[in-house]
Amino acid sequence: MIDFSIATASDAEAIHELNYLTFTEEIPQHQPNTERKRIDRFHDQNTYLIGKEDDRLVAMIAIRKHRPFSLEEKGVTLDETLTDPAEIRLLSVRPEYRNSRTFMQLMRFLMVYLERETIDHVYISGTTREAKLYARFGFTPIAATLGSGDAQFVPMLLSRATYERSVIADVLRPLHFLAGPVEVAPTVRQAAQQAPRPHRTASMRQLDQNLRDRMCQLLDLPHVSMAVGSGTLANDIVAQQLSGHGLILNGGEFGQRLIDHAARAGKSFDVHSLPSGHPIDLEQLASQLHQTEYDWIWLTHCETSTGVLYDLDAVKALLNQRTALIVDAISAVGTGRFSYAGCRFVTTVSGKAIGGLPGLAFIGHTDCILPSPRVPRYLDLGLYAEGVAFSGSSNLLLACQAALDAIDLDQAAIKMTYLEQAVRATGFNLLATQEAQAPGILTIVHPSATALGDALRIQGYHVQYESDYLVRNQWLQISTMGQTTMRHIERLIRVLVRENQRITIKNEKNERPLNP
């Protein structure tokens, strides 16, 4: 298997040799020399993306950001309205690898790199013999062919937009092992492509009611209201309903966000801190509840940032009848069989383990809620409780219906159990203890989490590692909330182990990128 990475100083000689092989011997751009090596004239400005098999260089691309570009030196007028474009140089794949997936994998690496560097446009002098291949990836000609004989080139431009529209983009799209947006089923995409329905029609009202009825069954609650928005909106709506003095359980990034919701809404509350990766210490919580009588308790069922699932039944058992239990279940609903009966409010969304498209916020509640003139209209749960409150998207509702049809909670449990056991068996350090591990997402503590996440993405697996709190803590997350198969998970684990070994060896050698 080919390993893709940014070249280090130890790769320089191999780069010069492949440069000579391609652009002197194969494409007669330059004069031969006895050393059979060619150092690019912009070598010190190039960033090299390379592919190696068994430590042999088999593919490379050089990215250069310095103006003027080669095409400008050849008299080609470039679009001056583009922001910080780059140029591709020395795109080369050894002949024996050209009929394999090597070039496609190299291009996927390129797109990952360009996104990381926030580069939206790249120029290239594409050899005429491969012009059709470049076009399949979204490269478009911008000027007449240059050169002569066997060394003719087409000035071309690749943008992120033309790549996304290309015939090859869907093939190269990484598999999502994210907690959101998740990998959705084909039936969900098909449902979302239906013609939009006006939001005040009878058919839209019926669609809305049917979806809310199904969500009532899923949450085991008598009422579910639905808004167009994210989980943040759902929790802001709930915050408007809270009164008296409350307690927020904080075990991570999303517990901290509940604190922010309540503070912005001007609520009175205390905070009970929970250790990262561990279950709730029920004795400590019981002690705090004994000291202070609270009107409500708010917690995340699954603390997404740490991969911990908290025991709601155990918390319920500690509460008296007047204390309302409020649950952010955004990363829990759809990952297992949970009953939220007895909870005053429960929030979740369409775009996580339910498996729909992002954009629908659900608020489950025990009691009927009346509109309140003192609450901003978009945050008034009573308005949503009456049905279609504001302009909405029938496409999102249809996609969510299709996602609910596709949910298989038993299979989800099997996949997550396999993933957790396999990752623990390979020696990775998981943040959550086994008794606290959530059924939809696991968090790996790794000293090179960002590098490992990049490596997985280059190989076609998109995991969570780029959020500020993940980068800060050196955490990487793998989620099975989307439409994944056991085969996908098995392949991911093999790649995870291999890339971890490669990064470990690289770190031990203390290798640094060539021309950082």
Coordinates of C-alpha atoms in Angstrom, one line a residue:
M1 CA 0.0 0.0 0.0
I2 CA 1.2 3.5 -0.8
D3 CA 1.8 5.9 2.0
F4 CA 1.2 9.6 1.2
S5 CA 2.8 12.4 3.1
I6 CA 4.6 15.8 2.8
A7 CA 8.2 15.2 1.8
T8 CA 11.0 15.5 4.3
A9 CA 14.7 16.3 3.6
S10 CA 15.5 12.6 3.3
D11 CA 13.2 12.5 0.2
A12 CA 15.0 15.2 -1.8
E13 CA 17.3 12.8 -3.8
A14 CA 14.4 10.6 -4.8
I15 CA 12.4 13.7 -5.9
H16 CA 15.2 14.9 -8.1
E17 CA 15.5 11.4 -9.7
L18 CA 11.7 11.2 -10.4
N19 CA 11.8 14.7 -11.7
Y20 CA 14.5 13.7 -14.2
L21 CA 12.7 10.5 -15.2
T22 CA 9.5 12.2 -16.0
F23 CA 10.5 15.6 -17.4
T24 CA 13.7 14.7 -19.1
E25 CA 13.5 11.1 -20.2
E26 CA 9.8 10.7 -20.7
I27 CA 8.8 14.3 -21.6
P28 CA 11.8 16.0 -23.2
Q29 CA 11.4 19.3 -21.5
H30 CA 15.1 19.4 -20.4
Q31 CA 18.5 18.3 -21.6
P32 CA 19.8 14.9 -20.3
N33 CA 22.7 14.8 -17.8
T34 CA 25.0 12.0 -16.6
E35 CA 23.7 12.2 -13.0
R36 CA 20.1 11.5 -14.2
K37 CA 18.8 13.9 -11.6
R38 CA 17.1 17.2 -12.1
I39 CA 16.7 19.8 -9.3
D40 CA 13.7 22.0 -10.0
R41 CA 14.6 25.7 -10.3
F42 CA 11.9 26.5 -7.6
H43 CA 12.9 23.5 -5.4
D44 CA 13.4 25.8 -2.3
Q45 CA 9.9 27.2 -2.7
N46 CA 8.1 23.9 -3.4
T47 CA 6.0 21.9 -1.0
Y48 CA 6.1 18.3 -2.2
L49 CA 3.2 15.9 -1.7
I50 CA 4.6 12.4 -2.2
G51 CA 3.5 8.8 -2.3
K52 CA 5.9 6.0 -1.3
E53 CA 5.6 2.2 -1.5
D54 CA 8.1 0.2 0.5
D55 CA 10.1 3.4 1.0
R56 CA 10.3 4.0 -2.8
L57 CA 9.0 7.3 -4.3
V58 CA 6.3 6.4 -6.8
A59 CA 4.3 9.7 -7.1
M60 CA 4.6 13.4 -6.3
I61 CA 3.1 16.8 -6.8
A62 CA 4.9 20.1 -6.0
I63 CA 2.8 23.0 -4.8
R64 CA 4.3 26.6 -5.1
K65 CA 2.6 29.7 -3.8
H66 CA 5.2 32.4 -4.9
R67 CA 4.4 34.7 -7.9
P68 CA 5.1 35.0 -10.7
F69 CA 3.9 31.5 -11.6
S70 CA 5.4 29.5 -14.5
L71 CA 2.5 30.2 -16.7
E72 CA 2.9 33.9 -16.2
E73 CA 6.5 33.6 -17.2
K74 CA 5.3 32.0 -20.4
G75 CA 3.0 34.9 -21.2
V76 CA -0.3 33.5 -20.0
T77 CA -2.6 36.1 -18.4
L78 CA -4.0 34.8 -15.1
D79 CA -7.2 35.8 -13.3
E80 CA -6.1 38.6 -10.8
T81 CA -9.5 38.4 -9.0
L82 CA -8.6 35.0 -7.4
T83 CA -7.4 35.1 -3.8
D84 CA -4.0 33.5 -3.1
P85 CA -3.9 30.9 -5.8
A86 CA -1.0 28.4 -6.1
E87 CA 0.5 26.4 -8.9
I88 CA 1.1 22.7 -9.3
R89 CA 4.5 21.7 -10.6
L90 CA 6.2 18.3 -11.2
L91 CA 3.0 16.2 -11.2
S92 CA 4.5 12.7 -11.7
V93 CA 3.5 9.1 -11.2
R94 CA 5.8 6.3 -12.2
P95 CA 4.6 4.5 -15.4
E96 CA 4.0 1.2 -13.7
Y97 CA 1.6 2.9 -11.2
R98 CA -0.5 4.9 -13.7
N99 CA -3.1 2.2 -14.3
S100 CA -3.8 1.9 -10.5
R101 CA -5.5 4.1 -8.0
T102 CA -2.3 5.9 -7.3
F103 CA -3.1 9.0 -9.2
M104 CA -6.6 9.3 -7.7
Q105 CA -5.1 8.9 -4.2
L106 CA -2.5 11.6 -5.0
M107 CA -5.3 13.9 -6.1
R108 CA -7.3 13.2 -2.9
F109 CA -4.1 14.1 -0.9
L110 CA -3.9 17.3 -3.0
M111 CA -7.5 18.3 -2.2
V112 CA -7.0 17.6 1.5
Y113 CA -3.8 19.7 1.5
L114 CA -5.4 22.6 -0.4
E115 CA -8.3 22.7 2.0
R116 CA -6.0 22.7 5.0
E117 CA -4.0 25.6 3.4
T118 CA -7.2 27.4 2.4
I119 CA -6.2 27.4 -1.2
D120 CA -9.2 27.4 -3.5
H121 CA -7.5 27.7 -6.9
V122 CA -4.4 26.1 -8.5
Y123 CA -2.8 26.4 -11.9
I124 CA -1.1 23.7 -13.8
S125 CA 0.7 23.2 -17.2
G126 CA -1.0 19.9 -18.0
T127 CA 0.7 17.7 -20.6
T128 CA -1.6 17.3 -23.6
R129 CA -1.3 13.5 -23.4
E130 CA -3.1 13.6 -20.0
A131 CA -5.5 16.5 -20.7
K132 CA -8.6 14.2 -20.6
L133 CA -7.5 12.8 -17.3
Y134 CA -7.1 16.2 -15.8
A135 CA -10.5 17.2 -17.1
R136 CA -12.1 14.3 -15.2
F137 CA -10.8 15.9 -12.0
G138 CA -12.1 19.3 -12.7
F139 CA -9.2 21.0 -14.4
T140 CA -10.3 23.5 -17.1
P141 CA -8.2 25.0 -19.9
I142 CA -7.6 28.7 -19.6
A143 CA -5.3 29.4 -22.6
A144 CA -4.0 27.9 -25.9
T145 CA -1.6 25.0 -25.8
L146 CA 2.1 25.8 -25.2
G147 CA 5.3 24.1 -26.3
S148 CA 5.9 21.8 -29.3
G149 CA 6.5 18.2 -30.3
D150 CA 6.3 15.8 -27.3
A151 CA 6.5 18.6 -24.8
Q152 CA 3.2 20.3 -25.3
F153 CA 1.2 21.6 -22.3
V154 CA -2.3 23.1 -21.7
P155 CA -2.6 25.9 -19.2
M156 CA -5.3 24.8 -16.8
L157 CA -7.0 25.9 -13.6
L158 CA -8.5 23.8 -10.9
S159 CA -10.9 25.3 -8.3
R160 CA -12.7 23.6 -5.4
A161 CA -16.0 24.2 -7.2
T162 CA -14.9 22.5 -10.5
Y163 CA -13.5 19.6 -8.5
E164 CA -16.7 19.1 -6.6
R165 CA -18.6 19.0 -9.9
S166 CA -16.2 16.6 -11.5
V167 CA -17.0 13.0 -12.4
I168 CA -14.3 11.8 -10.0
A169 CA -15.1 13.8 -6.9
D170 CA -17.7 11.4 -5.5
V171 CA -15.3 8.5 -6.0
L172 CA -12.6 10.3 -4.0
R173 CA -14.9 11.6 -1.3
P174 CA -13.7 10.2 2.1
L175 CA -16.0 7.9 4.1
H176 CA -17.3 9.9 7.1
F177 CA -16.8 8.6 10.5
L178 CA -18.1 11.8 12.0
A179 CA -20.7 12.6 14.6
G180 CA -22.1 15.2 12.2
P181 CA -22.6 15.7 9.3
V182 CA -22.9 11.9 9.1
E183 CA -22.7 9.5 6.2
V184 CA -26.3 9.3 5.0
A185 CA -28.1 6.4 3.3
P186 CA -28.9 6.7 -0.4
T187 CA -32.6 6.8 0.4
V188 CA -32.0 9.9 2.5
R189 CA -30.4 11.7 -0.4
Q190 CA -33.2 10.6 -2.7
A191 CA -35.9 11.9 -0.3
A192 CA -34.2 15.3 0.0
Q193 CA -34.2 15.7 -3.8
Q194 CA -38.0 15.8 -4.1
A195 CA -39.7 19.1 -5.1
P196 CA -40.2 21.4 -2.1
R197 CA -43.6 21.7 -0.6
P198 CA -45.0 25.1 0.6
H199 CA -44.9 25.1 4.4
R200 CA -48.5 26.1 4.9
T201 CA -50.1 23.3 2.9
A202 CA -52.1 20.4 4.3
S203 CA -49.5 17.9 3.0
M204 CA -46.7 19.8 4.8
R205 CA -48.7 19.9 8.0
Q206 CA -49.3 16.1 7.8
L207 CA -45.6 15.5 7.0
D208 CA -44.7 17.6 10.1
Q209 CA -47.2 15.7 12.3
N210 CA -46.1 12.3 11.1
L211 CA -42.4 13.1 11.8
R212 CA -43.2 14.5 15.3
D213 CA -45.2 11.3 16.1
R214 CA -42.3 9.1 15.1
M215 CA -39.9 11.2 17.2
C216 CA -42.3 10.9 20.2
Q217 CA -42.0 7.1 19.8
L218 CA -38.2 7.3 19.5
L219 CA -37.8 9.5 22.6
D220 CA -40.7 7.9 24.6
L221 CA -42.2 11.3 25.3
P222 CA -45.8 12.5 24.7
H223 CA -44.8 15.7 22.9
V224 CA -42.1 16.7 20.4
S225 CA -41.7 20.1 18.8
M226 CA -39.6 20.8 15.8
A227 CA -37.6 23.8 14.6
V228 CA -35.5 24.5 11.6
G229 CA -32.0 24.9 13.0
S230 CA -29.2 23.2 14.9
G231 CA -28.9 21.7 18.4
T232 CA -27.7 25.1 19.6
L233 CA -31.2 26.4 18.7
A234 CA -32.9 23.5 20.4
N235 CA -31.0 24.2 23.7
D236 CA -31.6 27.9 23.4
I237 CA -35.3 27.2 23.2
V238 CA -35.1 25.0 26.2
A239 CA -33.2 27.6 28.2
Q240 CA -36.1 30.0 27.8
Q241 CA -38.3 27.5 29.5
L242 CA -36.2 27.2 32.7
S243 CA -37.1 28.9 35.9
G244 CA -35.9 28.8 39.5
H245 CA -32.5 27.7 40.5
G246 CA -30.8 24.8 38.6
L247 CA -27.7 22.6 38.4
I248 CA -25.7 21.9 35.3
L249 CA -23.5 18.8 35.1
N250 CA -20.3 19.6 33.1
G251 CA -18.2 16.8 31.8
G252 CA -16.7 18.4 28.7
E253 CA -17.0 20.8 25.8
F254 CA -20.8 20.3 25.5
G255 CA -21.5 20.5 29.2
Q256 CA -19.6 23.8 29.0
R257 CA -21.9 24.9 26.2
L258 CA -25.0 24.1 28.4
I259 CA -23.5 26.5 31.0
D260 CA -23.2 29.1 28.2
H261 CA -26.8 28.6 27.1
A262 CA -28.1 29.1 30.6
A263 CA -25.9 32.1 31.3
R264 CA -26.9 33.9 28.2
A265 CA -30.6 33.3 29.0
G266 CA -30.0 34.9 32.5
K267 CA -30.7 31.7 34.5
S268 CA -29.7 31.0 38.0
F269 CA -27.7 27.8 38.4
D270 CA -24.8 26.0 40.0
V271 CA -22.3 23.7 38.2
H272 CA -21.3 20.2 39.1
S273 CA -18.0 19.3 37.4
L274 CA -17.5 15.7 36.2
P275 CA -14.1 14.1 35.4
S276 CA -13.3 13.6 31.7
G277 CA -13.9 10.1 30.5
H278 CA -15.5 8.8 33.7
P279 CA -19.1 8.0 34.8
I280 CA -20.9 10.3 37.2
D281 CA -19.8 9.9 40.8
L282 CA -23.3 9.3 42.2
E283 CA -22.3 9.8 45.8
Q284 CA -20.8 13.2 45.1
L285 CA -23.9 14.2 43.1
A286 CA -26.2 13.0 45.8
S287 CA -24.3 15.0 48.3
Q288 CA -24.7 18.2 46.3
L289 CA -28.4 17.5 45.8
H290 CA -28.8 17.0 49.5
Q291 CA -27.2 20.3 50.3
T292 CA -29.3 22.4 47.8
E293 CA -32.8 21.9 46.5
Y294 CA -32.8 22.4 42.7
D295 CA -35.7 23.2 40.4
W296 CA -33.9 21.6 37.4
I297 CA -30.8 19.6 36.4
W298 CA -29.4 19.9 32.9
L299 CA -26.8 17.5 31.4
T300 CA -25.7 15.9 28.2
H301 CA -26.7 12.2 27.9
C302 CA -23.7 11.6 25.6
E303 CA -20.8 14.1 26.2
T304 CA -19.6 14.1 22.6
S305 CA -16.2 15.6 23.3
T306 CA -15.1 12.8 25.5
G307 CA -17.2 9.9 24.2
V308 CA -18.9 9.3 27.5
L309 CA -22.6 8.2 28.0
Y310 CA -24.0 9.2 31.4
D311 CA -26.5 6.9 33.3
L312 CA -29.8 8.8 33.2
D313 CA -31.7 6.3 35.2
A314 CA -29.1 6.6 38.0
V315 CA -29.5 10.4 38.0
K316 CA -33.3 10.2 37.9
A317 CA -33.2 8.0 41.0
L318 CA -31.5 10.8 42.9
L319 CA -34.1 13.5 42.1
N320 CA -37.2 14.4 44.0
Q321 CA -40.5 14.9 42.2
R322 CA -40.1 18.7 42.0
T323 CA -36.7 18.6 40.3
A324 CA -37.0 18.6 36.5
L325 CA -34.5 16.6 34.5
I326 CA -33.4 18.4 31.3
V327 CA -31.3 16.3 28.8
D328 CA -29.2 17.3 25.8
A329 CA -29.5 14.0 23.9
I330 CA -28.1 15.3 20.6
S331 CA -25.4 12.6 20.3
A332 CA -27.3 9.8 22.0
V333 CA -30.6 9.5 20.2
G334 CA -30.2 6.9 17.4
T335 CA -27.2 5.2 19.0
G336 CA -29.2 2.9 21.3
R337 CA -32.5 2.1 22.8
F338 CA -33.1 4.9 25.3
S339 CA -36.3 6.0 27.1
Y340 CA -36.5 9.6 28.1
A341 CA -39.9 9.1 29.8
G342 CA -40.1 11.5 32.8
C343 CA -37.6 14.0 31.5
R344 CA -39.0 17.5 31.3
F345 CA -37.2 18.5 28.1
V346 CA -35.0 16.5 25.7
T347 CA -33.1 18.0 22.7
T348 CA -31.8 16.2 19.6
V349 CA -31.2 16.9 15.9
S350 CA -31.7 15.3 12.5
G351 CA -28.1 15.3 11.4
K352 CA -26.4 13.0 13.9
A353 CA -27.2 9.4 14.8
I354 CA -30.7 9.7 13.4
G355 CA -28.9 9.7 10.1
G356 CA -30.7 12.6 8.3
L357 CA -29.4 15.8 6.9
P358 CA -28.5 18.6 9.3
G359 CA -31.1 21.3 9.8
L360 CA -33.9 20.0 12.1
A361 CA -33.9 20.6 15.9
F362 CA -36.2 18.5 18.0
I363 CA -37.4 19.4 21.6
G364 CA -39.2 16.6 23.4
H365 CA -41.3 17.6 26.4
T366 CA -43.5 16.0 29.0
D367 CA -46.1 18.8 29.2
C368 CA -48.1 20.9 26.7
I369 CA -46.4 24.2 26.3
L370 CA -48.3 27.4 25.6
P371 CA -46.9 30.4 23.7
S372 CA -45.4 33.2 25.8
P373 CA -45.3 36.8 24.6
R374 CA -42.2 37.4 26.8
V375 CA -40.1 35.0 24.8
P376 CA -38.6 36.0 21.3
R377 CA -40.7 34.3 18.7
Y378 CA -38.0 32.0 17.3
L379 CA -37.2 30.8 20.8
D380 CA -40.8 30.3 21.9
L381 CA -41.4 26.6 22.3
G382 CA -45.1 27.2 22.6
L383 CA -45.3 28.3 19.0
Y384 CA -43.5 25.2 17.8
A385 CA -45.7 23.0 19.8
E386 CA -48.7 24.0 17.6
G387 CA -47.1 22.5 14.5
V388 CA -45.5 24.3 11.6
A389 CA -44.5 27.6 13.2
F390 CA -42.4 29.3 10.5
S391 CA -41.0 28.7 7.0
G392 CA -39.6 25.3 6.8
S393 CA -38.1 22.7 4.5
S394 CA -40.1 19.7 3.4
N395 CA -36.9 18.3 2.0
L396 CA -35.4 18.1 5.4
L397 CA -38.5 16.5 6.8
L398 CA -38.6 13.9 4.0
A399 CA -34.9 13.1 4.5
C400 CA -35.4 12.7 8.2
Q401 CA -38.4 10.3 7.6
A402 CA -36.2 8.2 5.3
A403 CA -33.4 8.2 7.9
L404 CA -35.8 6.9 10.6
D405 CA -36.8 4.2 8.2
A406 CA -33.2 3.2 7.8
I407 CA -32.2 3.2 11.5
D408 CA -31.0 -0.3 12.8
L409 CA -30.2 0.1 16.4
D410 CA -29.1 -3.6 16.8
Q411 CA -26.6 -3.3 13.9
A412 CA -25.4 0.1 15.3
A413 CA -24.6 -1.6 18.6
I414 CA -22.7 -4.5 16.8
K415 CA -20.6 -2.0 14.8
M416 CA -19.7 0.2 17.8
T417 CA -18.8 -2.8 20.0
Y418 CA -16.5 -4.2 17.3
L419 CA -14.9 -0.8 16.8
E420 CA -14.3 -0.2 20.5
Q421 CA -12.9 -3.6 21.2
A422 CA -10.6 -3.5 18.1
V423 CA -9.2 0.0 18.9
R424 CA -8.6 -1.0 22.6
A425 CA -6.9 -4.2 21.5
T426 CA -4.5 -2.3 19.2
G427 CA -3.2 -0.3 22.2
F428 CA -4.7 3.1 21.6
N429 CA -5.5 5.2 24.6
L430 CA -9.3 5.8 24.8
L431 CA -10.4 8.7 27.0
A432 CA -13.6 7.0 28.2
T433 CA -13.5 4.1 30.6
Q434 CA -15.2 0.9 29.3
E435 CA -18.1 1.4 31.7
A436 CA -18.7 5.0 30.5
Q437 CA -18.0 4.5 26.8
A438 CA -20.8 6.0 24.6
P439 CA -22.3 3.8 21.9
G440 CA -21.8 6.2 19.0
I441 CA -18.4 7.9 19.3
L442 CA -15.0 7.1 20.9
T443 CA -12.2 9.6 21.7
I444 CA -8.6 8.6 21.2
V445 CA -5.9 10.5 23.1
H446 CA -2.9 10.7 20.8
P447 CA 0.2 12.9 20.9
S448 CA 0.0 13.4 17.1
A449 CA -3.8 13.4 16.8
T450 CA -3.8 16.1 14.0
A451 CA -1.2 14.3 11.9
L452 CA -3.0 11.0 12.4
G453 CA -6.3 12.6 11.4
D454 CA -4.7 14.1 8.3
A455 CA -3.2 10.7 7.4
L456 CA -6.6 8.9 7.7
R457 CA -8.3 11.6 5.6
I458 CA -5.7 11.2 2.8
Q459 CA -6.4 7.5 2.8
G460 CA -10.1 8.1 2.5
Y461 CA -11.4 8.2 6.1
H462 CA -12.7 11.4 7.6
V463 CA -12.7 11.3 11.4
Q464 CA -13.1 14.2 13.9
Y465 CA -9.9 16.0 14.9
E466 CA -10.0 19.6 13.7
S467 CA -12.3 21.2 16.3
D468 CA -10.5 23.6 18.6
Y469 CA -11.1 21.5 21.7
L470 CA -9.9 18.4 19.9
V471 CA -6.7 20.1 18.7
R472 CA -6.1 21.6 22.2
N473 CA -6.4 18.3 24.0
Q474 CA -4.7 16.1 21.2
W475 CA -7.9 14.1 20.8
L476 CA -9.1 12.2 17.7
Q477 CA -12.7 10.9 17.5
I478 CA -14.2 8.0 15.4
S479 CA -18.0 7.9 15.2
T480 CA -20.3 5.2 13.9
M481 CA -23.4 7.4 13.8
G482 CA -23.6 7.4 10.0
Q483 CA -24.2 4.8 7.4
T484 CA -21.1 2.6 7.8
T485 CA -20.5 -1.1 7.2
M486 CA -18.5 -3.6 9.1
R487 CA -16.2 -3.8 6.1
H488 CA -15.6 0.0 6.3
I489 CA -14.8 -0.3 10.0
E490 CA -12.4 -3.2 9.5
R491 CA -10.5 -1.3 6.8
L492 CA -10.5 1.9 8.9
I493 CA -8.9 0.0 11.8
R494 CA -6.2 -1.5 9.5
V495 CA -5.3 1.9 8.1
L496 CA -5.5 3.5 11.6
V497 CA -2.9 1.0 12.9
R498 CA -0.6 1.4 9.9
E499 CA -0.7 5.1 9.8
N500 CA -0.1 5.3 13.5
Q501 CA 3.0 3.1 13.1
R502 CA 4.3 5.3 10.2
I503 CA 3.8 8.5 12.2
T504 CA 5.5 7.0 15.3
I505 CA 8.6 6.0 13.2
K506 CA 8.6 9.5 11.6
N507 CA 8.4 11.2 15.0
E508 CA 11.3 9.0 16.3
K509 CA 13.4 10.1 13.3
N510 CA 12.5 13.7 14.1
E511 CA 11.9 14.3 10.4
R512 CA 10.7 17.7 9.3
P513 CA 8.9 18.8 6.1
L514 CA 11.1 19.7 3.2
N515 CA 11.0 23.5 2.7
P516 CA 8.5 24.2 5.5

